Short mmCIF file of C-alpha atoms and ligand atoms in Angstrom, two decimals:
data_model
loop_
_atom_site.label_atom_id
_atom_site.label_comp_id
_atom_site.label_asym_id
_atom_site.label_seq_id
_atom_site.Cartn_x
_atom_site.Cartn_y
_atom_site.Cartn_z
CA MET Y 1 150.54 -33.68 -22.72
CA GLU Y 2 150.00 -36.11 -25.25
CA PHE Y 3 146.97 -35.90 -27.66
CA ARG Y 4 146.38 -39.21 -28.55
CA GLU Y 5 144.24 -40.39 -31.53
CA LYS Y 6 142.15 -42.42 -32.35
CA VAL Y 7 141.34 -44.19 -28.59
CA MET Y 8 138.54 -46.01 -28.00
CA LEU Y 9 135.56 -44.78 -25.25
CA LYS Y 10 133.80 -47.83 -24.51
CA ASP Y 11 137.50 -48.89 -22.57
CA TYR Y 12 136.50 -45.21 -20.75
CA THR Y 13 132.75 -45.36 -19.30
CA THR Y 14 131.11 -48.26 -17.16
CA PHE Y 15 128.43 -48.54 -19.40
CA LYS Y 16 131.54 -50.31 -21.64
CA ILE Y 17 130.53 -49.29 -25.08
CA GLY Y 18 131.29 -45.90 -27.13
CA GLY Y 19 133.18 -45.82 -30.24
CA GLU Y 20 136.57 -43.48 -31.14
CA ALA Y 21 137.49 -40.72 -29.93
CA ARG Y 22 139.30 -38.32 -32.81
CA TYR Y 23 141.35 -37.09 -30.31
CA PHE Y 24 141.95 -38.01 -26.31
CA CYS Y 25 144.02 -36.26 -23.94
CA GLU Y 26 144.26 -36.60 -20.01
CA VAL Y 27 144.78 -33.19 -17.73
CA LYS Y 28 146.22 -33.60 -14.41
CA ASN Y 29 145.89 -30.18 -13.42
CA ILE Y 30 144.98 -26.09 -15.38
CA ASP Y 31 147.83 -25.47 -17.17
CA GLU Y 32 147.00 -28.64 -19.11
CA LEU Y 33 142.97 -28.40 -19.28
CA MET Y 34 144.05 -24.55 -21.07
CA GLU Y 35 147.19 -25.97 -23.27
CA ALA Y 36 143.39 -29.11 -24.65
CA VAL Y 37 140.78 -25.90 -25.37
CA ILE Y 38 143.76 -24.57 -26.68
CA PHE Y 39 144.34 -27.17 -29.30
CA ALA Y 40 140.57 -28.13 -29.36
CA ARG Y 41 139.68 -24.54 -30.26
CA LYS Y 42 142.39 -24.51 -33.25
CA GLY Y 43 141.53 -27.38 -34.26
CA ASP Y 44 137.36 -26.68 -34.69
CA LEU Y 45 136.47 -29.82 -32.36
CA PRO Y 46 134.36 -29.58 -29.87
CA ILE Y 47 134.94 -31.41 -26.88
CA LEU Y 48 133.53 -33.74 -24.89
CA ILE Y 49 134.42 -34.26 -21.34
CA ILE Y 50 135.28 -37.38 -19.00
CA GLY Y 51 134.92 -37.80 -15.82
CA GLY Y 52 134.36 -41.61 -14.94
CA GLY Y 53 132.48 -42.38 -17.75
CA SER Y 54 129.60 -43.27 -15.01
CA ASN Y 55 126.35 -41.88 -15.96
CA MET Y 56 127.00 -42.01 -20.36
CA LEU Y 57 125.62 -43.65 -23.41
CA ILE Y 58 128.23 -42.56 -26.36
CA SER Y 59 127.33 -43.69 -29.53
CA ASP Y 60 129.52 -46.31 -31.16
CA ASP Y 61 130.24 -43.93 -34.20
CA GLY Y 62 132.13 -42.54 -31.27
CA PHE Y 63 133.24 -38.32 -30.71
CA LEU Y 64 134.44 -36.08 -33.79
CA GLY Y 65 136.24 -33.60 -31.60
CA LEU Y 66 138.52 -33.89 -28.21
CA VAL Y 67 137.64 -35.47 -25.44
CA ILE Y 68 139.68 -33.79 -22.00
CA LYS Y 69 139.17 -36.90 -19.19
CA MET Y 70 139.54 -34.78 -16.06
CA GLU Y 71 142.81 -36.11 -13.92
CA ILE Y 72 142.80 -32.82 -11.45
CA LYS Y 73 143.29 -34.70 -7.66
CA GLY Y 74 143.53 -33.01 -4.41
CA ILE Y 75 141.66 -32.53 -1.05
CA GLU Y 76 142.66 -30.21 1.11
CA ILE Y 77 140.79 -29.82 3.93
CA SER Y 78 140.08 -26.77 5.97
CA GLU Y 79 138.85 -27.20 10.05
CA THR Y 80 136.45 -24.79 11.40
CA LEU Y 81 134.85 -24.92 15.06
CA ASN Y 82 131.84 -27.25 14.74
CA SER Y 83 132.71 -28.44 10.24
CA ALA Y 84 135.24 -28.97 7.44
CA LEU Y 85 135.30 -27.17 4.48
CA LEU Y 86 137.34 -30.06 1.75
CA ALA Y 87 138.18 -28.62 -1.40
CA VAL Y 88 138.27 -31.43 -3.95
CA GLY Y 89 139.78 -31.73 -7.57
CA SER Y 90 136.93 -32.66 -10.24
CA GLY Y 91 138.81 -36.05 -10.87
CA GLU Y 92 139.08 -37.46 -7.58
CA ASN Y 93 137.03 -41.18 -7.49
CA TRP Y 94 133.69 -40.11 -5.95
CA ASP Y 95 133.48 -43.00 -3.30
CA SER Y 96 136.93 -42.77 -2.91
CA LEU Y 97 136.36 -39.50 -1.09
CA VAL Y 98 132.97 -39.97 0.83
CA GLU Y 99 136.05 -43.19 2.51
CA THR Y 100 138.19 -40.19 3.52
CA SER Y 101 135.19 -38.14 5.20
CA VAL Y 102 133.62 -40.72 7.18
CA SER Y 103 136.92 -42.65 8.03
CA LYS Y 104 137.91 -38.40 8.85
CA GLY Y 105 134.26 -38.23 11.69
CA LEU Y 106 132.79 -35.82 9.24
CA TYR Y 107 128.86 -36.06 8.72
CA GLY Y 108 126.80 -35.51 5.48
CA LEU Y 109 127.61 -37.64 2.11
CA GLU Y 110 128.41 -40.74 3.75
CA ASN Y 111 124.45 -42.16 2.62
CA LEU Y 112 126.30 -41.25 -1.24
CA SER Y 113 128.12 -44.09 -0.41
CA GLY Y 114 128.97 -46.74 -3.57
CA ILE Y 115 128.32 -44.30 -6.21
CA PRO Y 116 130.66 -45.06 -9.24
CA GLY Y 117 132.54 -41.67 -10.85
CA THR Y 118 133.93 -38.91 -10.12
CA VAL Y 119 134.11 -35.48 -7.53
CA GLY Y 120 133.05 -33.70 -10.83
CA GLY Y 121 130.61 -35.34 -12.35
CA THR Y 122 128.21 -35.14 -9.04
CA PRO Y 123 127.17 -31.31 -8.91
CA VAL Y 124 126.06 -32.19 -13.18
CA GLN Y 125 123.45 -34.39 -11.47
CA ASN Y 126 122.75 -33.24 -7.71
CA ILE Y 127 124.06 -37.32 -6.92
CA GLY Y 128 121.42 -39.02 -4.33
CA ALA Y 129 120.67 -41.51 -2.43
CA TYR Y 130 118.43 -42.63 0.42
CA GLY Y 131 117.69 -39.66 1.48
CA VAL Y 132 120.42 -36.81 0.37
CA GLU Y 133 121.67 -34.92 -1.98
CA VAL Y 134 125.16 -33.93 -2.89
CA GLY Y 135 124.29 -30.61 -3.38
CA GLU Y 136 122.95 -29.80 0.40
CA TYR Y 137 126.65 -29.91 1.15
CA ILE Y 138 128.65 -28.12 -2.18
CA LYS Y 139 129.50 -24.62 -0.57
CA ASP Y 140 130.81 -24.42 -4.06
CA VAL Y 141 131.72 -25.16 -7.74
CA GLU Y 142 134.98 -24.00 -9.34
CA TYR Y 143 134.61 -24.29 -14.00
CA PHE Y 144 137.15 -23.63 -16.34
CA ASP Y 145 134.95 -21.12 -18.83
CA THR Y 146 136.29 -22.17 -21.91
CA ASN Y 147 134.30 -18.81 -23.89
CA ASP Y 148 137.23 -16.92 -22.74
CA LEU Y 149 139.57 -19.49 -20.73
CA LYS Y 150 138.59 -17.78 -17.34
CA ILE Y 151 138.65 -20.21 -14.06
CA LYS Y 152 135.09 -18.46 -12.07
CA SER Y 153 132.77 -20.30 -8.95
CA LEU Y 154 129.37 -20.68 -8.61
CA ASN Y 155 128.09 -20.71 -5.06
CA GLY Y 156 125.87 -23.18 -3.79
CA GLY Y 157 122.73 -21.27 -3.97
CA GLU Y 158 123.92 -20.07 -7.95
CA CYS Y 159 124.14 -23.73 -8.52
CA GLU Y 160 120.35 -23.66 -8.84
CA PHE Y 161 120.60 -28.04 -7.49
CA ASP Y 162 117.50 -29.68 -8.31
CA TYR Y 163 116.56 -33.34 -8.30
CA ARG Y 164 118.70 -34.88 -10.49
CA ASP Y 165 119.60 -31.40 -11.86
CA SER Y 166 121.54 -28.26 -11.50
CA ILE Y 167 123.03 -25.56 -13.89
CA PHE Y 168 125.73 -27.40 -15.46
CA LYS Y 169 123.01 -29.46 -17.45
CA ARG Y 170 122.15 -26.55 -19.16
CA SER Y 171 122.61 -24.52 -22.28
CA LYS Y 172 124.95 -22.18 -20.77
CA SER Y 173 127.08 -23.31 -18.72
CA LYS Y 174 127.78 -26.29 -21.99
CA LYS Y 175 131.54 -24.65 -22.56
CA TRP Y 176 132.41 -24.74 -18.94
CA ILE Y 177 134.12 -27.19 -17.54
CA ILE Y 178 134.53 -27.81 -13.69
CA THR Y 179 137.82 -28.24 -11.91
CA ARG Y 180 136.57 -28.13 -8.59
CA VAL Y 181 134.20 -28.82 -5.09
CA THR Y 182 134.53 -27.29 -2.24
CA PHE Y 183 132.54 -29.34 -0.12
CA GLU Y 184 130.97 -28.09 3.31
CA LEU Y 185 131.00 -31.25 5.92
CA LYS Y 186 129.28 -30.96 9.71
CA LYS Y 187 131.70 -32.46 12.66
CA LYS Y 188 128.14 -33.52 14.73
CA ALA Y 189 124.36 -34.21 12.84
CA LYS Y 190 122.25 -36.45 12.75
CA LEU Y 191 122.10 -39.32 10.31
CA LYS Y 192 119.23 -39.68 7.70
CA LEU Y 193 118.12 -42.99 8.69
CA ASP Y 194 115.07 -42.86 7.34
CA TYR Y 195 114.52 -44.72 3.84
CA LYS Y 196 113.41 -48.98 4.55
CA ASP Y 197 116.60 -50.30 2.82
CA ILE Y 198 118.40 -48.73 5.87
CA SER Y 199 116.42 -48.97 8.84
CA GLU Y 200 115.25 -52.92 7.91
CA TYR Y 201 118.70 -53.21 7.55
CA PHE Y 202 120.20 -52.26 11.28
CA LEU Y 203 116.81 -54.14 12.40
CA GLN Y 204 117.62 -56.97 10.77
CA LYS Y 205 121.06 -56.76 11.49
CA ASN Y 206 119.89 -56.35 15.29
CA ILE Y 207 122.63 -53.65 15.26
CA LYS Y 208 122.22 -50.57 17.80
CA LYS Y 209 125.77 -48.48 17.43
CA LEU Y 210 124.27 -46.18 14.60
CA THR Y 211 127.70 -44.54 13.57
CA LEU Y 212 129.21 -43.04 10.26
CA HIS Y 213 130.79 -45.96 9.70
CA ALA Y 214 127.74 -48.48 9.76
CA VAL Y 215 126.19 -46.63 7.78
CA ARG Y 216 128.43 -45.70 5.15
CA LYS Y 217 128.54 -49.86 5.23
CA ALA Y 218 125.38 -50.52 5.26
CA ILE Y 219 124.72 -48.87 2.14
CA LEU Y 220 127.38 -50.34 0.63
CA GLU Y 221 125.79 -53.43 1.46
CA ILE Y 222 122.11 -52.77 -0.44
CA ARG Y 223 123.37 -51.28 -2.93
CA SER Y 224 125.83 -54.25 -3.89
CA ARG Y 225 122.32 -56.50 -3.29
CA LYS Y 226 120.55 -53.94 -5.53
CA PHE Y 227 123.32 -53.20 -8.06
CA PRO Y 228 125.33 -54.61 -10.41
CA ASP Y 229 129.07 -55.27 -10.23
CA LEU Y 230 130.81 -52.60 -12.50
CA LYS Y 231 133.71 -55.84 -12.43
CA GLU Y 232 131.07 -57.88 -14.12
CA VAL Y 233 128.82 -56.18 -16.69
CA GLY Y 234 128.91 -52.33 -17.52
CA THR Y 235 125.81 -50.33 -16.44
CA ALA Y 236 125.37 -46.22 -15.94
CA GLY Y 237 123.37 -47.47 -13.00
CA SER Y 238 119.87 -45.85 -12.94
CA PHE Y 239 118.61 -45.22 -16.53
CA PHE Y 240 115.88 -43.39 -16.09
CA LYS Y 241 114.47 -40.18 -14.03
CA ASN Y 242 112.23 -40.84 -11.19
CA PRO Y 243 109.50 -39.64 -12.59
CA ILE Y 244 107.13 -36.49 -10.44
CA VAL Y 245 103.94 -36.13 -11.47
CA THR Y 246 101.25 -33.33 -10.81
CA LYS Y 247 98.70 -34.82 -7.62
CA LYS Y 248 95.90 -34.82 -10.44
CA HIS Y 249 97.99 -37.37 -13.35
CA PHE Y 250 98.93 -39.53 -9.72
CA LEU Y 251 95.01 -39.41 -8.24
CA SER Y 252 93.90 -40.94 -11.57
CA LEU Y 253 97.08 -43.84 -11.22
CA THR Y 254 96.34 -44.83 -8.25
CA LYS Y 255 92.38 -46.00 -9.88
CA MET Y 256 93.84 -47.92 -12.35
CA TYR Y 257 97.47 -49.21 -9.95
CA PRO Y 258 95.84 -48.97 -6.76
CA ASP Y 259 99.13 -50.93 -4.77
CA LEU Y 260 101.19 -47.69 -6.56
CA PRO Y 261 104.12 -46.88 -4.47
CA PHE Y 262 104.19 -43.21 -3.97
CA TYR Y 263 106.24 -40.09 -1.96
CA LYS Y 264 105.19 -36.58 -1.38
CA ALA Y 265 108.00 -33.89 -3.74
CA SER Y 266 108.12 -30.33 -3.71
CA TYR Y 267 105.02 -27.74 -5.31
CA GLY Y 268 102.35 -30.51 -3.53
CA ARG Y 269 103.82 -32.99 -6.09
CA VAL Y 270 104.24 -36.74 -6.45
CA LYS Y 271 107.42 -39.30 -7.03
CA ILE Y 272 106.71 -42.46 -8.20
CA PRO Y 273 109.72 -45.32 -8.28
CA LEU Y 274 109.91 -45.83 -12.00
CA GLY Y 275 111.45 -49.54 -10.43
CA TRP Y 276 108.14 -50.76 -9.52
CA VAL Y 277 106.05 -49.59 -12.69
CA LEU Y 278 108.64 -51.29 -14.98
CA GLU Y 279 108.18 -54.00 -12.83
CA HIS Y 280 104.81 -54.40 -11.93
CA ILE Y 281 103.45 -52.45 -14.86
CA CYS Y 282 105.76 -52.73 -18.08
CA GLY Y 283 106.89 -56.46 -17.10
CA VAL Y 284 110.49 -54.81 -18.25
CA LYS Y 285 112.26 -56.10 -15.21
CA GLY Y 286 114.86 -59.04 -16.66
CA VAL Y 287 113.78 -58.60 -20.17
CA ARG Y 288 116.91 -59.52 -21.78
CA ILE Y 289 117.31 -58.89 -26.01
CA ASN Y 290 120.34 -59.29 -26.98
CA ASP Y 291 123.03 -57.90 -24.74
CA VAL Y 292 120.86 -55.17 -22.74
CA ALA Y 293 118.57 -55.84 -20.42
CA SER Y 294 116.61 -54.49 -17.43
CA PHE Y 295 118.50 -55.82 -14.51
CA GLU Y 296 116.85 -58.28 -13.18
CA LYS Y 297 117.63 -56.83 -9.11
CA GLN Y 298 116.54 -53.73 -10.42
CA ALA Y 299 114.66 -52.29 -13.20
CA LEU Y 300 115.46 -49.20 -13.78
CA VAL Y 301 119.47 -50.83 -14.62
CA LEU Y 302 119.84 -50.81 -17.61
CA VAL Y 303 122.48 -53.75 -18.30
CA ASN Y 304 125.41 -55.05 -21.49
CA TYR Y 305 126.15 -58.03 -20.52
CA GLY Y 306 128.54 -58.26 -23.04
CA ASN Y 307 128.62 -56.53 -26.43
CA ALA Y 308 125.28 -54.34 -26.49
CA LYS Y 309 126.17 -51.52 -29.28
CA SER Y 310 124.78 -48.52 -28.54
CA ASN Y 311 121.54 -48.41 -31.05
CA ASP Y 312 120.76 -51.48 -29.08
CA VAL Y 313 120.33 -50.12 -25.53
CA TYR Y 314 119.03 -46.88 -26.73
CA ASN Y 315 116.34 -48.82 -28.94
CA TYR Y 316 116.07 -50.26 -25.70
CA ALA Y 317 114.98 -47.05 -23.69
CA CYS Y 318 112.91 -45.55 -26.01
CA GLU Y 319 110.28 -49.10 -26.39
CA ILE Y 320 110.63 -49.02 -22.63
CA GLN Y 321 109.70 -45.13 -22.34
CA GLN Y 322 107.08 -45.34 -24.66
CA GLN Y 323 105.89 -48.52 -22.90
CA VAL Y 324 105.81 -46.62 -20.01
CA LEU Y 325 103.61 -43.43 -21.28
CA ALA Y 326 101.39 -45.92 -22.99
CA LYS Y 327 100.56 -47.21 -20.10
CA THR Y 328 100.41 -44.55 -17.10
CA GLY Y 329 101.31 -41.27 -18.94
CA ILE Y 330 104.32 -40.01 -17.96
CA GLU Y 331 107.31 -38.99 -19.99
CA VAL Y 332 109.57 -40.15 -19.08
CA GLU Y 333 113.36 -38.91 -19.15
CA TRP Y 334 116.56 -40.55 -19.53
CA GLU Y 335 119.30 -40.14 -16.88
CA VAL Y 336 122.18 -41.33 -18.78
CA ARG Y 337 123.80 -38.86 -20.63
CA TYR Y 338 123.84 -39.79 -24.41
CA VAL Y 339 126.73 -38.77 -26.88
CA LYS Y 340 125.91 -39.20 -30.06
P1 NAP E 1 114.77 -46.75 -3.88
O1 NAP E 1 115.87 -46.86 -2.14
O2 NAP E 1 114.14 -48.56 -3.53
O3 NAP E 1 113.38 -46.11 -3.99
C1 NAP E 1 112.88 -45.90 -4.74
C2 NAP E 1 111.89 -44.41 -5.70
O4 NAP E 1 112.39 -44.01 -3.96
C3 NAP E 1 112.93 -42.95 -5.38
O5 NAP E 1 112.81 -42.07 -6.78
C4 NAP E 1 113.31 -42.66 -3.69
O6 NAP E 1 113.88 -41.02 -4.51
C5 NAP E 1 112.00 -43.07 -3.48
N1 NAP E 1 111.94 -43.27 -1.89
C6 NAP E 1 112.32 -44.06 -1.51
N2 NAP E 1 111.86 -44.19 -0.56
C7 NAP E 1 111.86 -42.74 0.14
C8 NAP E 1 111.85 -42.13 0.74
N3 NAP E 1 111.40 -42.86 2.28
N4 NAP E 1 111.89 -40.77 1.40
C9 NAP E 1 111.23 -40.59 -0.16
N5 NAP E 1 111.43 -40.95 -1.50
C10 NAP E 1 111.68 -42.65 -0.86
O7 NAP E 1 115.75 -46.63 -4.93
P2 NAP E 1 116.73 -47.46 -5.27
O8 NAP E 1 116.80 -47.93 -7.04
O9 NAP E 1 117.40 -48.93 -4.69
O10 NAP E 1 118.13 -46.92 -5.46
C11 NAP E 1 118.41 -46.75 -4.26
C12 NAP E 1 118.91 -44.96 -3.86
O11 NAP E 1 120.10 -44.86 -4.25
C13 NAP E 1 117.59 -44.35 -3.93
O12 NAP E 1 117.60 -43.17 -3.19
C14 NAP E 1 117.83 -43.24 -5.64
O13 NAP E 1 117.26 -42.57 -5.43
C15 NAP E 1 119.47 -43.21 -5.51
N6 NAP E 1 120.21 -44.13 -6.75
C16 NAP E 1 120.30 -42.66 -7.15
C17 NAP E 1 121.39 -42.29 -8.64
C18 NAP E 1 122.00 -41.42 -9.21
O14 NAP E 1 122.39 -40.14 -8.52
N7 NAP E 1 122.00 -40.90 -9.90
C19 NAP E 1 121.95 -43.56 -8.94
C20 NAP E 1 121.05 -44.72 -8.81
C21 NAP E 1 120.46 -45.15 -7.06
P3 NAP E 1 114.79 -40.65 -4.06
O15 NAP E 1 115.37 -40.51 -5.87
O16 NAP E 1 114.64 -39.34 -3.69
O17 NAP E 1 115.96 -40.68 -3.09
#
């Protein structure tokens, strides 16, 4: 396997930002992964795993270690009477997997259409959209433990899935590399159409025949209206997590902002759409500083219009966080991973 030197990481992230990797390799199977990890061990190099590079901001200073790009492919399908198991290599493109599942008439992933990145990244932040979280459909996650060079696995319950969160974000999993994810999808299930954007879409288009294909098409269209086209601008999608606050905090906010939208969250808490806060309270929607901007159609998304530096994005994101804190008392967390 080839270990390339001084590879520009901006070419491997959807933000189109990131300096050089000291070493870089692409792994297609477990043997190559083992070889890469041993190479890093011998050179005492830190490891950075990249899938689709769709949820990271990499510093312009680059990464002084080994970057491993996951290219482990393959989809193995086994069927039971009512469901199907799909064991998928972590380097498979996520949206191609969703397309495959829809074309095979399998229910579960259709609302997650159009999300960039690879399969291996999906359990890490438990990607979710339009009322569905991927963790609901994950049977198990196989990973390579670089501590003892062994393949291990966790079942869905053990992954500790939560809102945009999982065990794979905790420090104990720092040395784990996800190699395969197995999904369990149903042959028949109810479509989830309660998000406003989806129900309005079908109502406006007067579509009565609601199929898996129709939902996928709807979501791809809705997303393309709201989210930037990766072919045109650099972005890592939603930059911040939508905050979940206590009921008491929420009630105090409604006194200042009576129109504040909200959704019920677990443990009596309240989820607040941060895009609304950024647009209506902070007024940052569409605001551009040099080549970094809060996207004009969805303020939660930060975009790179060409030559943004990692520091430009970092400073702008911190400024937004401070504004939100000052105006609402909410401590906003990054959804995007910062590699510096
Ligand atoms: P949106 O649909 O305008 O929703 C904004 C916020 O309101 C989100 O926090 C969303 O919760 C919540 N929400 C809206 N309708 C809801 C309902 N019926 N019940 C409960 N909560 C509701 O958001 P958007 O920016 O256009 O994004 C569309 C979807 O893609 C959202 O679900 C968003 O979370 C998702 N998305 C996910 C990622 C990711 O996983 N990295 C990145 C970008 C967008 P939820 O966040 O729980 O859906």
